[in-house]
Coordinates of N, CA and C and ligand atoms in Angstrom, one line a residue:
M1431 N 101.2 88.8 94.7 CA 101.3 87.8 95.8 C 102.4 88.3 96.7
I1432 N 102.1 88.2 98.0 CA 103.1 88.6 99.0 C 104.1 87.4 99.2
H1433 N 105.3 87.8 99.7 CA 106.3 86.8 100.0 C 105.7 85.8 101.0
P1434 N 106.0 84.5 100.9 CA 105.4 83.5 101.8 C 105.9 83.6 103.2
D1435 N 107.0 84.2 103.5 CA 107.5 84.3 104.9 C 107.0 85.5 105.5
T1436 N 105.7 85.7 105.5 CA 105.1 86.9 106.1 C 103.8 86.4 106.7
R1437 N 103.3 87.2 107.6 CA 102.0 87.0 108.2 C 101.3 88.3 108.6
L1438 N 100.0 88.2 108.7 CA 99.2 89.3 109.1 C 99.1 89.4 110.6
S1439 N 99.4 90.6 111.1 CA 99.4 90.8 112.6 C 99.0 92.2 112.9
H1440 N 98.7 92.4 114.2 CA 98.4 93.7 114.7 C 99.7 94.6 114.6
A1441 N 99.5 95.8 114.0 CA 100.6 96.7 113.9 C 100.6 97.7 115.1
S1442 N 99.5 98.4 115.2 CA 99.3 99.3 116.3 C 97.8 99.7 116.4
D1443 N 97.4 100.3 117.5 CA 96.0 100.7 117.6 C 95.7 101.8 116.6
T1444 N 96.7 102.6 116.2 CA 96.4 103.7 115.3 C 96.3 103.1 113.9
I1445 N 97.2 102.2 113.5 CA 97.3 101.7 112.2 C 96.5 100.5 111.9
G1446 N 96.3 99.6 112.9 CA 95.5 98.4 112.7 C 96.4 97.3 112.3
L1447 N 96.0 96.5 111.3 CA 96.8 95.4 110.9 C 98.0 95.7 110.0
G1448 N 98.9 94.8 110.0 CA 100.1 95.0 109.1 C 100.6 93.6 108.7
V1449 N 101.6 93.6 107.8 CA 102.3 92.4 107.4 C 103.7 92.3 107.9
F1450 N 104.0 91.2 108.5 CA 105.3 91.1 109.2 C 106.1 89.9 108.7
A1451 N 107.4 90.0 108.8 CA 108.3 88.9 108.4 C 108.3 87.8 109.4
T1452 N 108.1 86.5 109.0 CA 108.2 85.4 109.9 C 109.6 84.7 109.8
K1453 N 110.4 85.1 108.8 CA 111.8 84.6 108.7 C 112.6 85.8 108.2
P1454 N 113.9 85.7 108.4 CA 114.8 86.7 107.8 C 114.6 86.8 106.3
I1455 N 114.5 88.0 105.7 CA 114.3 88.1 104.3 C 115.4 89.1 103.8
P1456 N 116.3 88.6 103.0 CA 117.5 89.4 102.7 C 117.2 90.4 101.6
K1457 N 118.0 91.5 101.7 CA 118.0 92.5 100.6 C 118.0 91.9 99.3
G1458 N 117.2 92.4 98.4 CA 117.2 91.9 97.0 C 116.1 90.9 96.8
T1459 N 115.4 90.5 97.9 CA 114.3 89.6 97.7 C 113.1 90.3 97.1
I1460 N 112.4 89.6 96.2 CA 111.1 90.1 95.7 C 110.0 89.8 96.8
L1461 N 109.5 90.9 97.3 CA 108.6 90.8 98.4 C 107.1 90.7 98.0
W1462 N 106.8 91.3 96.8 CA 105.5 91.2 96.3 C 105.6 91.3 94.8
A1463 N 104.7 90.5 94.1 CA 104.6 90.6 92.7 C 103.1 90.5 92.3
L1464 N 102.8 91.3 91.3 CA 101.4 91.3 90.8 C 101.2 89.9 90.2
D1465 N 100.0 89.3 90.5 CA 99.8 88.0 90.0 C 98.4 87.9 89.3
D1466 N 98.0 86.8 88.8 CA 96.8 86.7 88.0 C 95.5 86.7 88.9
L1467 N 95.6 86.6 90.1 CA 94.5 86.7 91.0 C 94.2 88.1 91.5
D1468 N 95.2 88.9 91.4 CA 95.0 90.4 91.8 C 94.0 91.0 90.8
Q1469 N 93.1 91.8 91.3 CA 92.1 92.4 90.4 C 92.6 93.8 90.0
R1470 N 92.3 94.0 88.7 CA 92.6 95.4 88.2 C 91.2 95.9 87.6
L1471 N 90.7 96.9 88.3 CA 89.4 97.5 87.9 C 89.6 98.8 87.1
T1472 N 88.9 98.8 86.0 CA 89.0 100.0 85.1 C 88.2 101.1 85.8
P1473 N 88.6 102.4 85.4 CA 87.8 103.5 86.0 C 86.3 103.4 85.7
V1474 N 85.9 102.9 84.6 CA 84.5 102.7 84.3 C 83.8 101.7 85.2
R1475 N 84.5 100.6 85.5 CA 84.0 99.6 86.4 C 83.9 100.2 87.8
V1476 N 84.9 101.0 88.2 CA 84.9 101.6 89.5 C 83.7 102.5 89.7
R1477 N 83.5 103.3 88.6 CA 82.3 104.3 88.7 C 81.0 103.6 88.9
R1478 N 80.9 102.4 88.3 CA 79.7 101.6 88.4 C 79.5 100.9 89.7
L1479 N 80.5 100.8 90.5 CA 80.4 100.2 91.8 C 79.7 101.1 92.8
G1480 N 79.0 100.5 93.8 CA 78.3 101.2 94.8 C 79.3 101.8 95.8
E1481 N 78.7 102.6 96.7 CA 79.6 103.3 97.7 C 80.3 102.4 98.6
R1482 N 79.7 101.3 99.0 CA 80.3 100.3 99.9 C 81.6 99.8 99.2
Y1483 N 81.5 99.5 97.9 CA 82.7 99.0 97.2 C 83.8 100.1 97.1
R1484 N 83.3 101.3 96.8 CA 84.3 102.4 96.7 C 85.0 102.6 98.0
A1485 N 84.3 102.5 99.1 CA 85.0 102.7 100.4 C 86.0 101.6 100.6
L1486 N 85.8 100.4 100.1 CA 86.7 99.3 100.3 C 87.9 99.6 99.4
L1487 N 87.7 100.1 98.2 CA 88.8 100.5 97.3 C 89.6 101.6 97.9
D1488 N 89.0 102.6 98.5 CA 89.7 103.7 99.1 C 90.7 103.1 100.1
R1489 N 90.3 102.0 100.8 CA 91.1 101.5 101.9 C 92.2 100.5 101.4
Y1490 N 91.8 99.7 100.4 CA 92.7 98.6 100.0 C 93.3 98.6 98.6
A1491 N 92.8 99.5 97.8 CA 93.3 99.5 96.4 C 94.4 100.5 96.2
F1492 N 95.1 100.4 95.1 CA 96.0 101.5 94.7 C 95.9 101.7 93.2
A1493 N 96.3 102.8 92.7 CA 96.1 103.2 91.3 C 97.4 102.9 90.5
N1494 N 97.2 102.2 89.4 CA 98.4 102.0 88.6 C 98.5 103.1 87.5
A1495 N 99.5 102.9 86.6 CA 99.8 104.0 85.6 C 98.6 104.1 84.6
E1496 N 97.8 103.0 84.5 CA 96.7 103.0 83.5 C 95.5 103.6 84.2
G1497 N 95.5 104.0 85.4 CA 94.3 104.5 86.1 C 93.4 103.4 86.6
E1498 N 93.9 102.2 86.6 CA 93.1 101.1 87.1 C 93.3 101.0 88.6
Q1499 N 92.3 100.5 89.3 CA 92.4 100.3 90.8 C 92.8 98.8 90.9
V1500 N 94.0 98.6 91.6 CA 94.5 97.3 91.8 C 94.2 96.8 93.2
V1501 N 93.5 95.7 93.3 CA 93.2 95.1 94.6 C 93.9 93.8 94.7
C1502 N 94.8 93.7 95.7 CA 95.5 92.5 96.0 C 94.6 91.5 96.7
W1503 N 94.7 90.2 96.2 CA 93.7 89.2 96.8 C 94.2 88.6 98.1
D1504 N 95.5 88.8 98.4 CA 96.0 88.2 99.6 C 96.4 89.3 100.7
I1505 N 97.2 89.0 101.7 CA 97.5 89.9 102.7 C 98.3 91.1 102.2
A1506 N 98.7 91.1 101.0 CA 99.5 92.2 100.5 C 98.6 93.5 100.6
R1507 N 97.3 93.4 100.6 CA 96.5 94.6 100.7 C 96.6 95.2 102.1
F1508 N 97.2 94.6 103.0 CA 97.4 95.1 104.4 C 98.8 95.7 104.6
V1509 N 99.6 95.8 103.6 CA 100.9 96.4 103.7 C 100.7 97.9 103.9
N1510 N 101.4 98.4 105.0 CA 101.2 99.8 105.4 C 102.3 100.6 104.8
H1511 N 102.0 101.9 104.9 CA 103.0 102.9 104.5 C 104.1 103.1 105.6
H1512 N 105.3 103.4 105.2 CA 106.3 103.9 106.1 C 107.3 104.8 105.3
C1513 N 107.7 105.9 106.0 CA 108.6 106.8 105.3 C 110.0 106.3 105.1
Q1514 N 110.3 105.2 105.8 CA 111.6 104.5 105.5 C 111.2 103.1 105.1
A1515 N 110.5 102.9 104.0 CA 109.9 101.6 103.6 C 111.1 100.6 103.3
N1516 N 110.8 99.4 103.6 CA 111.8 98.3 103.3 C 111.4 97.6 102.0
A1517 N 110.2 97.9 101.4 CA 109.8 97.3 100.2 C 109.5 98.5 99.2
I1518 N 110.2 98.5 98.1 CA 110.1 99.6 97.1 C 109.7 99.0 95.8
S1519 N 108.8 99.6 95.1 CA 108.5 99.1 93.8 C 109.6 99.3 92.8
T1520 N 109.8 98.3 91.9 CA 110.7 98.4 90.8 C 109.9 99.1 89.7
G1521 N 110.5 99.3 88.5 CA 109.8 99.7 87.4 C 109.0 98.7 86.7
W1522 N 109.1 97.4 87.2 CA 108.3 96.3 86.8 C 107.2 96.1 87.8
H1523 N 106.4 95.0 87.7 CA 105.3 94.9 88.6 C 105.6 94.0 89.8
F1524 N 106.7 94.4 90.4 CA 107.0 93.7 91.7 C 107.8 94.7 92.6
D1525 N 107.7 94.4 93.9 CA 108.5 95.2 94.9 C 109.7 94.4 95.4
I1526 N 110.7 95.1 95.8 CA 111.9 94.4 96.2 C 112.4 94.9 97.6
A1527 N 113.0 94.0 98.4 CA 113.5 94.4 99.7 C 114.8 95.3 99.5
V1528 N 114.7 96.5 100.0 CA 115.9 97.4 99.7 C 116.9 97.3 100.9
R1529 N 116.6 96.5 101.9 CA 117.5 96.2 103.0 C 117.2 94.9 103.6
D1530 N 118.1 94.3 104.4 CA 117.8 93.1 105.1 C 116.6 93.3 106.0
I1531 N 115.7 92.3 106.1 CA 114.5 92.4 106.9 C 114.6 91.3 108.0
A1532 N 114.4 91.6 109.2 CA 114.6 90.6 110.3 C 113.2 90.0 110.7
V1533 N 113.2 88.9 111.3 CA 112.0 88.3 111.8 C 111.2 89.3 112.7
G1534 N 110.0 89.5 112.4 CA 109.2 90.4 113.2 C 109.1 91.8 112.6
D1535 N 110.0 92.1 111.7 CA 109.9 93.5 111.1 C 108.6 93.6 110.2
E1536 N 108.1 94.8 110.2 CA 106.9 95.0 109.4 C 107.3 95.3 108.0
I1537 N 106.6 94.7 107.0 CA 106.9 95.0 105.6 C 106.1 96.2 105.3
C1538 N 106.8 97.2 104.8 CA 106.1 98.5 104.5 C 106.6 99.0 103.1
N1539 N 105.7 99.7 102.4 CA 106.1 100.4 101.2 C 105.8 101.8 101.4
D1540 N 106.1 102.6 100.3 CA 105.8 104.0 100.4 C 104.6 104.4 99.5
Y1541 N 103.6 104.8 100.2 CA 102.3 105.1 99.5 C 102.5 106.3 98.5
G1542 N 103.6 107.1 98.7 CA 103.8 108.2 97.8 C 104.0 107.7 96.4
A1543 N 104.3 106.4 96.2 CA 104.4 105.8 94.9 C 103.1 105.2 94.3
L1544 N 102.0 105.4 95.0 CA 100.8 104.7 94.7 C 99.8 105.6 94.0
N1545 N 100.3 106.7 93.4 CA 99.4 107.6 92.6 C 98.3 108.2 93.5
L1546 N 98.6 108.7 94.6 CA 97.6 109.3 95.5 C 96.9 110.5 94.8
E1547 N 95.7 110.7 95.1 CA 95.0 111.9 94.7 C 94.9 112.9 95.8
E1548 N 95.0 112.5 97.0 CA 95.0 113.4 98.1 C 96.1 113.0 99.1
S1549 N 96.5 114.0 99.9 CA 97.5 113.7 100.9 C 96.9 113.1 102.1
F1550 N 97.7 112.4 103.0 CA 97.2 111.9 104.2 C 98.3 112.1 105.3
D1551 N 97.9 112.2 106.6 CA 98.9 112.3 107.7 C 99.5 111.0 108.0
C1552 N 100.8 111.1 108.2 CA 101.6 109.9 108.5 C 102.0 109.8 109.9
H1553 N 101.9 108.7 110.6 CA 102.3 108.5 111.9 C 103.2 107.3 112.0
C1554 N 104.1 107.2 111.0 CA 105.0 106.0 111.0 C 106.0 105.9 112.1
G1555 N 106.3 107.1 112.7 CA 107.3 107.1 113.7 C 108.8 107.1 113.3
S1556 N 109.0 107.2 112.0 CA 110.3 107.3 111.5 C 110.9 108.7 111.8
P1557 N 112.2 108.7 112.2 CA 112.9 110.0 112.4 C 112.8 110.9 111.2
V1558 N 112.6 110.3 110.0 CA 112.6 111.1 108.8 C 111.1 111.1 108.2
C1559 N 110.2 110.9 109.1 CA 108.8 110.9 108.7 C 108.4 112.2 108.0
R1560 N 107.8 112.1 106.8 CA 107.4 113.3 106.1 C 106.1 113.9 106.6
R1561 N 105.4 113.3 107.5 CA 104.2 113.8 108.1 C 103.0 113.9 107.2
D1562 N 103.2 114.6 106.1 CA 102.2 114.8 105.1 C 102.6 114.0 103.8
I1563 N 101.9 112.9 103.6 CA 102.3 112.1 102.4 C 101.4 112.6 101.2
H1564 N 102.1 113.2 100.3 CA 101.4 114.0 99.3 C 101.5 113.4 97.9
P1565 N 100.5 113.6 97.0 CA 100.5 113.1 95.6 C 101.8 113.4 94.9
V1566 N 102.4 114.6 95.2 CA 103.6 115.0 94.4 C 104.9 114.3 95.0
D1567 N 104.7 113.5 96.1 CA 105.8 112.8 96.6 C 106.4 111.8 95.5
F1568 N 105.5 111.4 94.7 CA 106.0 110.5 93.6 C 107.1 111.1 92.8
D1569 N 106.9 112.4 92.4 CA 107.9 113.1 91.7 C 109.1 113.5 92.5
R1570 N 108.8 113.8 93.8 CA 109.9 114.3 94.6 C 110.9 113.1 95.0
Y1571 N 110.3 112.0 95.1 CA 111.2 110.9 95.7 C 111.5 109.7 94.7
A1572 N 111.0 109.8 93.5 CA 111.2 108.8 92.5 C 112.7 108.4 92.4
D1573 N 113.5 109.5 92.3 CA 114.9 109.2 92.1 C 115.6 108.5 93.3
A1574 N 115.1 108.9 94.5 CA 115.6 108.3 95.7 C 115.2 106.8 95.7
W1575 N 113.9 106.5 95.4 CA 113.5 105.1 95.4 C 114.2 104.3 94.3
D1576 N 114.4 104.9 93.1 CA 115.2 104.2 92.1 C 116.6 103.9 92.6
A1577 N 117.2 104.8 93.3 CA 118.6 104.5 93.8 C 118.6 103.4 94.8
L1578 N 117.6 103.3 95.7 CA 117.5 102.2 96.6 C 117.3 100.9 95.9
V1579 N 116.4 100.9 94.9 CA 116.1 99.7 94.1 C 117.4 99.2 93.4
R1580 N 118.0 100.1 92.8 CA 119.2 99.8 92.0 C 120.4 99.3 92.9
D1581 N 120.4 99.8 94.1 CA 121.4 99.3 95.1 C 121.1 97.9 95.5
A1582 N 119.8 97.5 95.5 CA 119.4 96.2 95.9 C 119.5 95.2 94.8
F1583 N 119.4 95.7 93.5 CA 119.2 94.7 92.4 C 120.3 93.7 92.2
P1584 N 121.6 94.0 92.5 CA 122.6 93.0 92.3 C 122.4 91.8 93.2
H1585 N 121.6 91.9 94.3 CA 121.3 90.8 95.2 C 120.2 89.9 94.6
V1586 N 119.5 90.3 93.6 CA 118.4 89.6 93.1 C 118.8 88.1 92.7
N1587 N 120.0 88.0 92.1 CA 120.4 86.7 91.6 C 121.1 85.9 92.7
R1588 N 121.2 86.5 93.9 CA 122.0 85.8 94.9 C 121.2 85.3 96.1
V1589 N 119.9 85.7 96.2 CA 119.1 85.3 97.3 C 117.9 84.5 96.8
P1590 N 117.3 83.6 97.8 CA 116.2 82.8 97.4 C 115.0 83.8 96.9
Q1591 N 114.4 83.3 95.8 CA 113.3 84.1 95.3 C 112.0 83.2 95.1
P1592 N 111.3 83.0 96.2 CA 110.1 82.2 96.1 C 109.0 82.7 95.2
L1593 N 109.1 84.0 94.9 CA 108.0 84.6 94.0 C 108.5 84.6 92.5
W1594 N 109.6 84.0 92.2 CA 110.2 84.1 90.9 C 109.2 83.8 89.8
E1595 N 108.4 82.8 90.0 CA 107.5 82.4 88.9 C 106.5 83.5 88.5
F1596 N 106.3 84.5 89.4 CA 105.3 85.5 89.1 C 106.0 86.8 88.6
V1597 N 107.3 86.7 88.4 CA 108.1 87.8 87.9 C 108.2 87.8 86.4
S1598 N 108.1 89.0 85.9 CA 108.4 89.2 84.4 C 108.8 90.6 84.2
P1599 N 109.5 90.8 83.2 CA 110.1 89.9 82.2 C 111.4 89.3 82.8
K1600 N 111.5 88.0 83.0 CA 112.6 87.4 83.7 C 114.0 87.7 83.1
R1601 N 114.0 87.7 81.8 CA 115.3 87.9 81.1 C 115.9 89.3 81.4
L1602 N 115.0 90.3 81.4 CA 115.4 91.6 81.7 C 115.7 91.9 83.1
V1603 N 115.0 91.1 84.0 CA 115.3 91.3 85.4 C 116.6 90.7 85.7
I1604 N 117.0 89.6 85.1 CA 118.3 89.0 85.3 C 119.4 89.9 84.8
A1605 N 119.1 90.5 83.7 CA 120.1 91.5 83.1 C 120.3 92.7 84.1
A1606 N 119.2 93.1 84.7 CA 119.3 94.3 85.6 C 120.0 93.9 86.9
A1607 N 119.9 92.6 87.3 CA 120.7 92.2 88.4 C 122.2 92.2 88.2
R1608 N 122.5 92.0 86.9 CA 123.9 92.1 86.5 C 124.4 93.5 86.3
D1609 N 123.5 94.3 85.9 CA 123.8 95.8 85.6 C 122.6 96.6 86.1
P1610 N 122.5 97.0 87.3 CA 121.3 97.7 87.8 C 120.9 99.0 87.1
R1611 N 121.9 99.5 86.3 CA 121.5 100.7 85.5 C 120.4 100.3 84.5
R1612 N 120.2 99.0 84.2 CA 119.2 98.6 83.3 C 117.8 98.4 83.9
A1613 N 117.8 98.6 85.2 CA 116.5 98.5 85.9 C 115.6 99.7 85.6
P1614 N 114.4 99.6 85.1 CA 113.6 100.8 84.8 C 113.2 101.5 86.0
S1615 N 112.9 102.8 85.8 CA 112.6 103.7 86.9 C 111.1 103.4 87.4
I1616 N 110.9 103.6 88.7 CA 109.6 103.5 89.2 C 108.6 104.5 88.6
R1617 N 109.2 105.5 87.9 CA 108.3 106.5 87.2 C 107.4 105.9 86.1
R1618 N 107.7 104.7 85.7 CA 106.8 104.0 84.8 C 105.4 103.7 85.4
H1619 N 105.3 103.8 86.7 CA 104.1 103.6 87.4 C 103.3 104.9 87.6
R1620 N 103.9 106.0 87.2 CA 103.3 107.3 87.5 C 102.0 107.4 86.6
L1621 N 100.9 107.7 87.2 CA 99.7 108.0 86.5 C 99.7 109.5 86.2
V1622 N 99.5 109.8 84.9 CA 99.4 111.1 84.5 C 98.1 111.7 84.9
A1623 N 98.1 112.7 85.7 CA 96.8 113.2 86.3 C 95.8 113.6 85.2
S1624 N 96.3 114.1 84.1 CA 95.3 114.6 83.1 C 94.8 113.5 82.2
S1625 N 95.2 112.3 82.5 CA 94.8 111.1 81.7 C 93.3 110.9 81.9
P1626 N 92.5 110.7 80.8 CA 91.1 110.4 80.9 C 90.8 109.1 81.8
A1627 N 91.9 108.3 82.0 CA 91.7 107.1 82.7 C 92.0 107.4 84.2
A1628 N 92.2 108.6 84.6 CA 92.5 108.9 86.0 C 91.5 108.4 87.0
P1629 N 91.9 107.8 88.1 CA 90.9 107.2 89.0 C 90.2 108.3 89.8
R1630 N 89.1 107.9 90.4 CA 88.2 108.8 91.1 C 88.8 109.1 92.5
Q1631 N 89.5 108.2 93.1 CA 89.8 108.3 94.5 C 91.2 108.0 94.9
V1632 N 91.4 108.2 96.2 CA 92.7 108.0 96.8 C 93.0 106.5 96.9
A1633 N 94.2 106.1 96.8 CA 94.5 104.7 97.0 C 95.4 104.6 98.2
V1634 N 94.9 104.2 99.3 CA 95.6 104.1 100.5 C 95.3 102.7 101.2
R1635 N 96.3 102.0 101.3 CA 96.2 100.7 102.0 C 96.6 100.9 103.4
T1636 N 95.7 100.7 104.4 CA 96.1 100.8 105.8 C 95.5 99.6 106.5
Ligands
ZN2284 ZN1 106.0 108.7 108.0

């Protein structure tokens, strides 16, 4: 579930739709959390789907560490990639704001952390744009993403958290807010490519 202070809007002609903040969202806010309405499709179920569904999954789903395709039921599926993402996944099943987000800012995450099977060209416009977003980016940048998340974690207990009821494990999250070294690495979401549960296709939400 995406943070309630967001809306779907036109991002650009190149990118299409995106998700934008409607109120200031401070660093440390949980921006998205996996919830019970989000679909998780096993590789077997994905294989049984027709091409039309697979095309939709290519566009809107991402692969988790179990090789499932995860489809967000709300506007979270329109969150775009950016090479300086303001929403980074924690080692749990939620994303956190790694800096303050102003009204009108687009909420973006880094697709390099979504277990890509193929690379794609990036046009995010960042001065540090990687241009080619590659499956191995997960391994290249996991430490940097962890550092951003751990820097934001002390704020978790200090800012409003409208998605708190969807967060788990609460006790460990609170402990990590007190001591960010206890926050697990994003590497927990890494899909091992040799796994028999590996997904068929690329997970890119645009
Ligand atoms: Zn970029």
